[in-house]
mmCIF file of C-alpha atoms in Angstrom:
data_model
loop_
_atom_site.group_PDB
_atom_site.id
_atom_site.type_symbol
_atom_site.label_atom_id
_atom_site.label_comp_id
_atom_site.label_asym_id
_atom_site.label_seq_id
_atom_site.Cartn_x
_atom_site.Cartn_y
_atom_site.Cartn_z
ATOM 1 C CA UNK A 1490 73.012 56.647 -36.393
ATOM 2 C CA UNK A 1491 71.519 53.242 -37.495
ATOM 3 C CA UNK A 1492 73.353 51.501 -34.819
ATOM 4 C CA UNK A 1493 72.276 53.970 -32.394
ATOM 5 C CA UNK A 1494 68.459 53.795 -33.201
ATOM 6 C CA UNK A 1495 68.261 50.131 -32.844
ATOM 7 C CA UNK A 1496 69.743 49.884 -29.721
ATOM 8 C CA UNK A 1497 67.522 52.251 -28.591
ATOM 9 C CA UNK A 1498 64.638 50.538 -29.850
ATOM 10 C CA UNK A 1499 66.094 47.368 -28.230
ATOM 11 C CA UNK A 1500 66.680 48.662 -24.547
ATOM 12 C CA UNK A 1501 63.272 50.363 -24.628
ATOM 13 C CA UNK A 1502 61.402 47.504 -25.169
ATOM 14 C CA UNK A 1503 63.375 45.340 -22.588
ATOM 15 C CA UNK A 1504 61.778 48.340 -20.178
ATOM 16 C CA UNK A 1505 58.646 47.615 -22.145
ATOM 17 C CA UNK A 1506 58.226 44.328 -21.426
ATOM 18 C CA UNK A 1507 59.465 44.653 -17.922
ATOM 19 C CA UNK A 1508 56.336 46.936 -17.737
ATOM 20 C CA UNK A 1509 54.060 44.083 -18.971
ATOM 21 C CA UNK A 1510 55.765 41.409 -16.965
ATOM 22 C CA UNK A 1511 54.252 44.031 -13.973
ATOM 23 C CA UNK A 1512 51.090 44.254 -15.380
ATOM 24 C CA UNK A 1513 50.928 40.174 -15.675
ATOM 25 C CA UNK A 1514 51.746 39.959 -11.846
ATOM 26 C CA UNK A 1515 48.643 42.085 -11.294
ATOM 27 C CA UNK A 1516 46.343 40.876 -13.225
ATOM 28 C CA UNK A 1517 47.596 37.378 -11.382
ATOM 29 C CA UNK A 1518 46.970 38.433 -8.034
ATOM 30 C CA UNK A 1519 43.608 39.746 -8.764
ATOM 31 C CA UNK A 1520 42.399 37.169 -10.312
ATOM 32 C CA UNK A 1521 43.226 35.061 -7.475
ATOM 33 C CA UNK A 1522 42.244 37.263 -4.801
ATOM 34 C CA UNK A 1523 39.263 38.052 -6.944
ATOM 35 C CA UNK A 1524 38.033 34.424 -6.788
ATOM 36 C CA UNK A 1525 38.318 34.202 -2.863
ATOM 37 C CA UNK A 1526 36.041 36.984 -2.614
ATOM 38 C CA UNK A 1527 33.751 35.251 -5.075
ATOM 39 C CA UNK A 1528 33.955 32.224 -2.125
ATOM 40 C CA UNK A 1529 33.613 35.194 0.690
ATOM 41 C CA UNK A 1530 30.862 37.107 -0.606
ATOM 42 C CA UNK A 1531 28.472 34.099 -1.646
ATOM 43 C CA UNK A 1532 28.783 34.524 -5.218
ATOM 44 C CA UNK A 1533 27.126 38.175 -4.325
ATOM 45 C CA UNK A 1534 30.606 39.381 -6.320
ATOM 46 C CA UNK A 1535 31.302 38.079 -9.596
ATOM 47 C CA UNK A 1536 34.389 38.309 -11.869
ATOM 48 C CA UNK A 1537 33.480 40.335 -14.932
ATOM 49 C CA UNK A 1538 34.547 40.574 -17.969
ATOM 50 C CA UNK A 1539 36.516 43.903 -18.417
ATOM 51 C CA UNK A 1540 38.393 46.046 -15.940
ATOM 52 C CA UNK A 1541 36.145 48.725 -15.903
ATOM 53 C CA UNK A 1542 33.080 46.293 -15.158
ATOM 54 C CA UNK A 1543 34.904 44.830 -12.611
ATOM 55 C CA UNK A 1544 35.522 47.894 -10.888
ATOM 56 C CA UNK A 1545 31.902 48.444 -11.243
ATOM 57 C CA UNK A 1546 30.816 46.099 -9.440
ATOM 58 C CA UNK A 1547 33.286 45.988 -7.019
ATOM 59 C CA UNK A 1548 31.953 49.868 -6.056
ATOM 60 C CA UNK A 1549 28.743 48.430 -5.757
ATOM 61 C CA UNK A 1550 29.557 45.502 -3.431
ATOM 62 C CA UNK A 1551 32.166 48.242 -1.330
ATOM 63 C CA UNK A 1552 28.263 50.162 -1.254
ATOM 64 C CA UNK A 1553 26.737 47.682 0.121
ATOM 65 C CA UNK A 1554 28.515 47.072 2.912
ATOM 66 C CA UNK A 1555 27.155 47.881 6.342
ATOM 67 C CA UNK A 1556 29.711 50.382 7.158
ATOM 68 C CA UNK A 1557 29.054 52.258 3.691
ATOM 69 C CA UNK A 1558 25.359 51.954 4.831
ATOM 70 C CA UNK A 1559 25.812 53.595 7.732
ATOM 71 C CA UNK A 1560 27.761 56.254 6.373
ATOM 72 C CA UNK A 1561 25.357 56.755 3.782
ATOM 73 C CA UNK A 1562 22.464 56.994 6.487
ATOM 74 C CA UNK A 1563 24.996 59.696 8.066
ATOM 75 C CA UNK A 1564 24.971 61.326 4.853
ATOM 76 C CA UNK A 1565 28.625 60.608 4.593
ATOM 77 C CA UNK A 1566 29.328 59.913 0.873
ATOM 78 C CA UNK A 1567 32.208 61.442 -0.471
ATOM 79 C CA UNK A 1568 35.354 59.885 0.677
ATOM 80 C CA UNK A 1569 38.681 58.307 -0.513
ATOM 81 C CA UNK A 1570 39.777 54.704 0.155
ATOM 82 C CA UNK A 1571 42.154 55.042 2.601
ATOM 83 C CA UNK A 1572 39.394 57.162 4.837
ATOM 84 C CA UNK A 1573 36.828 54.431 4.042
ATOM 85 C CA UNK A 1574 39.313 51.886 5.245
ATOM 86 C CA UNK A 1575 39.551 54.217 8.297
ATOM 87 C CA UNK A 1576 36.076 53.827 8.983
ATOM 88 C CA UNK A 1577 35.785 50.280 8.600
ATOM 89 C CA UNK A 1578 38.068 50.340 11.629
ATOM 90 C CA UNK A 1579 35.986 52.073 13.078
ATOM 91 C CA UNK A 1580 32.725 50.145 12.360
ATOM 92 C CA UNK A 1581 34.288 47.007 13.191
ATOM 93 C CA UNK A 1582 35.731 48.279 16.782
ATOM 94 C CA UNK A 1583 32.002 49.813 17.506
ATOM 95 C CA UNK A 1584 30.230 47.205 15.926
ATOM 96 C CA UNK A 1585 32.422 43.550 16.217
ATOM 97 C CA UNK A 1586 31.980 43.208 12.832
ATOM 98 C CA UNK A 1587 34.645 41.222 10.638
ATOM 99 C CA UNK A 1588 34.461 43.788 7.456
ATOM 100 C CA UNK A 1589 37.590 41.422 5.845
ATOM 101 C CA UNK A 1590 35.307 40.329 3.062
ATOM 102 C CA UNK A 1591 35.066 44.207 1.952
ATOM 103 C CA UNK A 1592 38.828 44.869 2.712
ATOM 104 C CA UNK A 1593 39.010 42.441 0.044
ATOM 105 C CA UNK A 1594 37.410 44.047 -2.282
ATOM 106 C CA UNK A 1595 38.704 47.363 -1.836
ATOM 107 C CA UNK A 1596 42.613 46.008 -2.514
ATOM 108 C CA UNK A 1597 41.375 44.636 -5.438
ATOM 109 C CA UNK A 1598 39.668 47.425 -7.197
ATOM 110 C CA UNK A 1599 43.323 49.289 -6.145
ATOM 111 C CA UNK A 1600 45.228 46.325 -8.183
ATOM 112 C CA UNK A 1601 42.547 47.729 -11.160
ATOM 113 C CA UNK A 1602 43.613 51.291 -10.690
ATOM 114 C CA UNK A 1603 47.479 50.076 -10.607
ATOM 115 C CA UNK A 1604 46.983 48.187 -13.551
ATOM 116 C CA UNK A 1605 45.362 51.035 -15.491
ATOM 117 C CA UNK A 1606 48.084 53.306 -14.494
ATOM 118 C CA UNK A 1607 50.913 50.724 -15.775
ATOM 119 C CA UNK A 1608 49.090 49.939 -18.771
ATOM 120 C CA UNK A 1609 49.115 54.200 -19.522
ATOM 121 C CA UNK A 1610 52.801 54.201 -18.837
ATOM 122 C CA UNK A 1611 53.330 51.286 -21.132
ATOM 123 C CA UNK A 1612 51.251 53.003 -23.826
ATOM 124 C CA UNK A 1613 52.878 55.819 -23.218
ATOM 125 C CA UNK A 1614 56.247 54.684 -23.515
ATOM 126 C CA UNK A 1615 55.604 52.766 -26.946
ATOM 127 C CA UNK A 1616 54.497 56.129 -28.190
ATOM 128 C CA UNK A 1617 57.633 57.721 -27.222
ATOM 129 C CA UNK A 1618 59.213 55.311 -28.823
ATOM 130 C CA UNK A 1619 57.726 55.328 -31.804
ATOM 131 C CA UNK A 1620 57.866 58.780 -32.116
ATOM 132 C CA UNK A 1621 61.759 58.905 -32.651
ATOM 133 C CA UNK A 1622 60.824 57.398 -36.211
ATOM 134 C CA UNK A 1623 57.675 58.826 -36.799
ATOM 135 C CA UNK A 1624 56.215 62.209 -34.805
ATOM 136 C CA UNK A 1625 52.822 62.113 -36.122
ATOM 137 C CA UNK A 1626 51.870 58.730 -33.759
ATOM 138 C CA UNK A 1627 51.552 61.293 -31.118
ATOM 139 C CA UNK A 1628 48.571 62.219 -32.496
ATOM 140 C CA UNK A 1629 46.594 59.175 -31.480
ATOM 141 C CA UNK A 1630 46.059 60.806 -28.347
ATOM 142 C CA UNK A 1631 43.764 63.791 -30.063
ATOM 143 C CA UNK A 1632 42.229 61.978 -33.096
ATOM 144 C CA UNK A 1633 38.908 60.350 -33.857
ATOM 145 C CA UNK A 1634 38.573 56.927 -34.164
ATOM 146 C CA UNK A 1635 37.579 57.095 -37.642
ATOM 147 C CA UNK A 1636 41.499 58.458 -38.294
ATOM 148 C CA UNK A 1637 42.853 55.407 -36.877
ATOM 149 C CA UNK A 1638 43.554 53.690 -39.852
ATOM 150 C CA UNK A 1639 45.114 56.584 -41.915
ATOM 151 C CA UNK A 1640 47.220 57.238 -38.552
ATOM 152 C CA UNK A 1641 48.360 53.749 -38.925
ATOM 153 C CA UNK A 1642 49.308 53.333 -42.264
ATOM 154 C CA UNK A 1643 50.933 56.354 -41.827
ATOM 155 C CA UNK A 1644 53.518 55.411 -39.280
ATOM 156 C CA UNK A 1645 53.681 51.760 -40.613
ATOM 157 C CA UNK A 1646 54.998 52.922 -43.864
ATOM 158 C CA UNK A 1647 57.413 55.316 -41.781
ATOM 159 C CA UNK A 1648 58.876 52.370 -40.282
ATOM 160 C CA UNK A 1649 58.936 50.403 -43.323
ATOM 161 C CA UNK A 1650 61.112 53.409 -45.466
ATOM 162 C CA UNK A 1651 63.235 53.563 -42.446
ATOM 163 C CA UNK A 1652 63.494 49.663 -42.431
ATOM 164 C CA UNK A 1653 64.044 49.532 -46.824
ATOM 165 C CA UNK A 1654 66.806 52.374 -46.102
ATOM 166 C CA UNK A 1655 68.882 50.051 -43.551
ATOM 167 C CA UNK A 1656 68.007 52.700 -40.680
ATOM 168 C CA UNK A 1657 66.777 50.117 -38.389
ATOM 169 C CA UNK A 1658 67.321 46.532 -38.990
ATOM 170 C CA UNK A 1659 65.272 43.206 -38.749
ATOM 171 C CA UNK A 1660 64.545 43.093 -35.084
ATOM 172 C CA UNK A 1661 64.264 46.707 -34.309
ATOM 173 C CA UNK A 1662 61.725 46.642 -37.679
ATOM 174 C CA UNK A 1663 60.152 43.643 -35.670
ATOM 175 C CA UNK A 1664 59.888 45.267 -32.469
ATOM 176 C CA UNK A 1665 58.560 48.665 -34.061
ATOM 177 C CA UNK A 1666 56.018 46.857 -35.745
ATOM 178 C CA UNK A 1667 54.917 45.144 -32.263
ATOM 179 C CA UNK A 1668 54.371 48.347 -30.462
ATOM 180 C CA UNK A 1669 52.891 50.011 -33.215
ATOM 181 C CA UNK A 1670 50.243 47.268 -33.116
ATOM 182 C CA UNK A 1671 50.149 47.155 -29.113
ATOM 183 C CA UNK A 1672 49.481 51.102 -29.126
ATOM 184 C CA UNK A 1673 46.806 50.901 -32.359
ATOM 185 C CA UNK A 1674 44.889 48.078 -30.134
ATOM 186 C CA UNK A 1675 44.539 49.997 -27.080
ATOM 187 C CA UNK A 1676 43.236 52.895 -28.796
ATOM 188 C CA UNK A 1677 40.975 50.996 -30.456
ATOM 189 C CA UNK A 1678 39.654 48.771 -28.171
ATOM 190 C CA UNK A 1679 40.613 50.365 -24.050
ATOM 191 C CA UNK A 1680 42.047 47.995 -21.476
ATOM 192 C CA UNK A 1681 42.502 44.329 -21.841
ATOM 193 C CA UNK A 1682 40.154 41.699 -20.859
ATOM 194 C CA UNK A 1683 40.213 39.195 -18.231
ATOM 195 C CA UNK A 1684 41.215 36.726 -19.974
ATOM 196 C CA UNK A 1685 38.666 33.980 -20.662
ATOM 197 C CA UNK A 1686 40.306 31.073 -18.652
ATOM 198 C CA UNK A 1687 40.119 33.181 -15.345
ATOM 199 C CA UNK A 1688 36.672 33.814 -15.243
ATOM 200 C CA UNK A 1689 34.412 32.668 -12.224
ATOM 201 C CA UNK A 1690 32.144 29.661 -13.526
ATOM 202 C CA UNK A 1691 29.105 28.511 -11.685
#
């Protein structure tokens, strides 16, 4: 059994970190893409802080493009991306207007939504995980914050029993622990920044 569970733990965190090795490629390409359309746009788009303020404010440059203008003049406003890349065909052919600039920015707030979605799956694959030792981790997804810590302790001391009784052994125990921690911080604190050493400086 022993044997079992720590290979297990072993082969899903290989698929784990193959996850985060995607996520990592992402977050690469957008920051790089994200500073030519820093270059593009005149500094009118910045690189923010968080995901979610970046996809902010990449809405609100998308906005203020002349195409989304002139849809909103139309009273045109609710559409997906792949019809508003539609009309910027369309606006461009009618209009000769190079709309690259808000291409741009539309692939990149897609690279945010792929990264969300990868980061879920990750999250939710560490909870699977977990769960094989201790159920109760599922719970995370329907507690308060306040619970967090109790939650934590919980399934730490879970792992550690199973760790004292030679169920799992020093690097499964290792690798539990690392997950634990990885799903704890995402409840706790959302997404991941952009890290510090990409951000646009004037």
């Amino acid at each position: 059994m022993s044997t079992d569970l720590n290979l297990k733990i072993l082969e899903s965190y290989v698929e784990i970190d193959k996850i985060q090795d995607e996520i990592n490629n992402k977050m690469f390409n957008f920051i790089t893409n994200a500073n030519q359309l820093v270059e593009l746009s005149e500094d009118d788009y910045q690189i923010e802080k968080t995901i979610k303020l970046n996809k902010i404010s990449l809405k609100s440059y998308i906005l203020d493009s002349p195409c989304c203008s002139s849809l909103q003049e139309n009273n045109i406003t609710n559409y997906s991306i792949e019809e508003l890349k539609n009309f910027f065909v369309k606006y461009e052919k009618i209009y000769n207007e190079d709309l690259s600039k808000y291409y741009l920015a539309l692939s990149l707030y897609e690279i945010l939504e792929e990264i969300e979605k990868l980061i879920d799956k990750k999250i939710e694959r560490e909870i699977s995980e977990i769960s094989n030792i201790f159920n109760d981790i599922r719970n995370i997804q329907n507690i308060v914050s306040d619970e967090y810590e109790k939650l934590y302790f919980d399934s730490k001391n879970k792992i550690n029993t199973e760790y004292k009784n030679n169920k799992i052994n020093d690097m499964a125990y290792n690798l539990c622990i690392q997950l634990l921690n990885d799903i704890f911080n995402f409840y706790m604190n959302g997404y991941p920044n952009i890290p510090d050493e990409y951000l646009y400086k004037e």
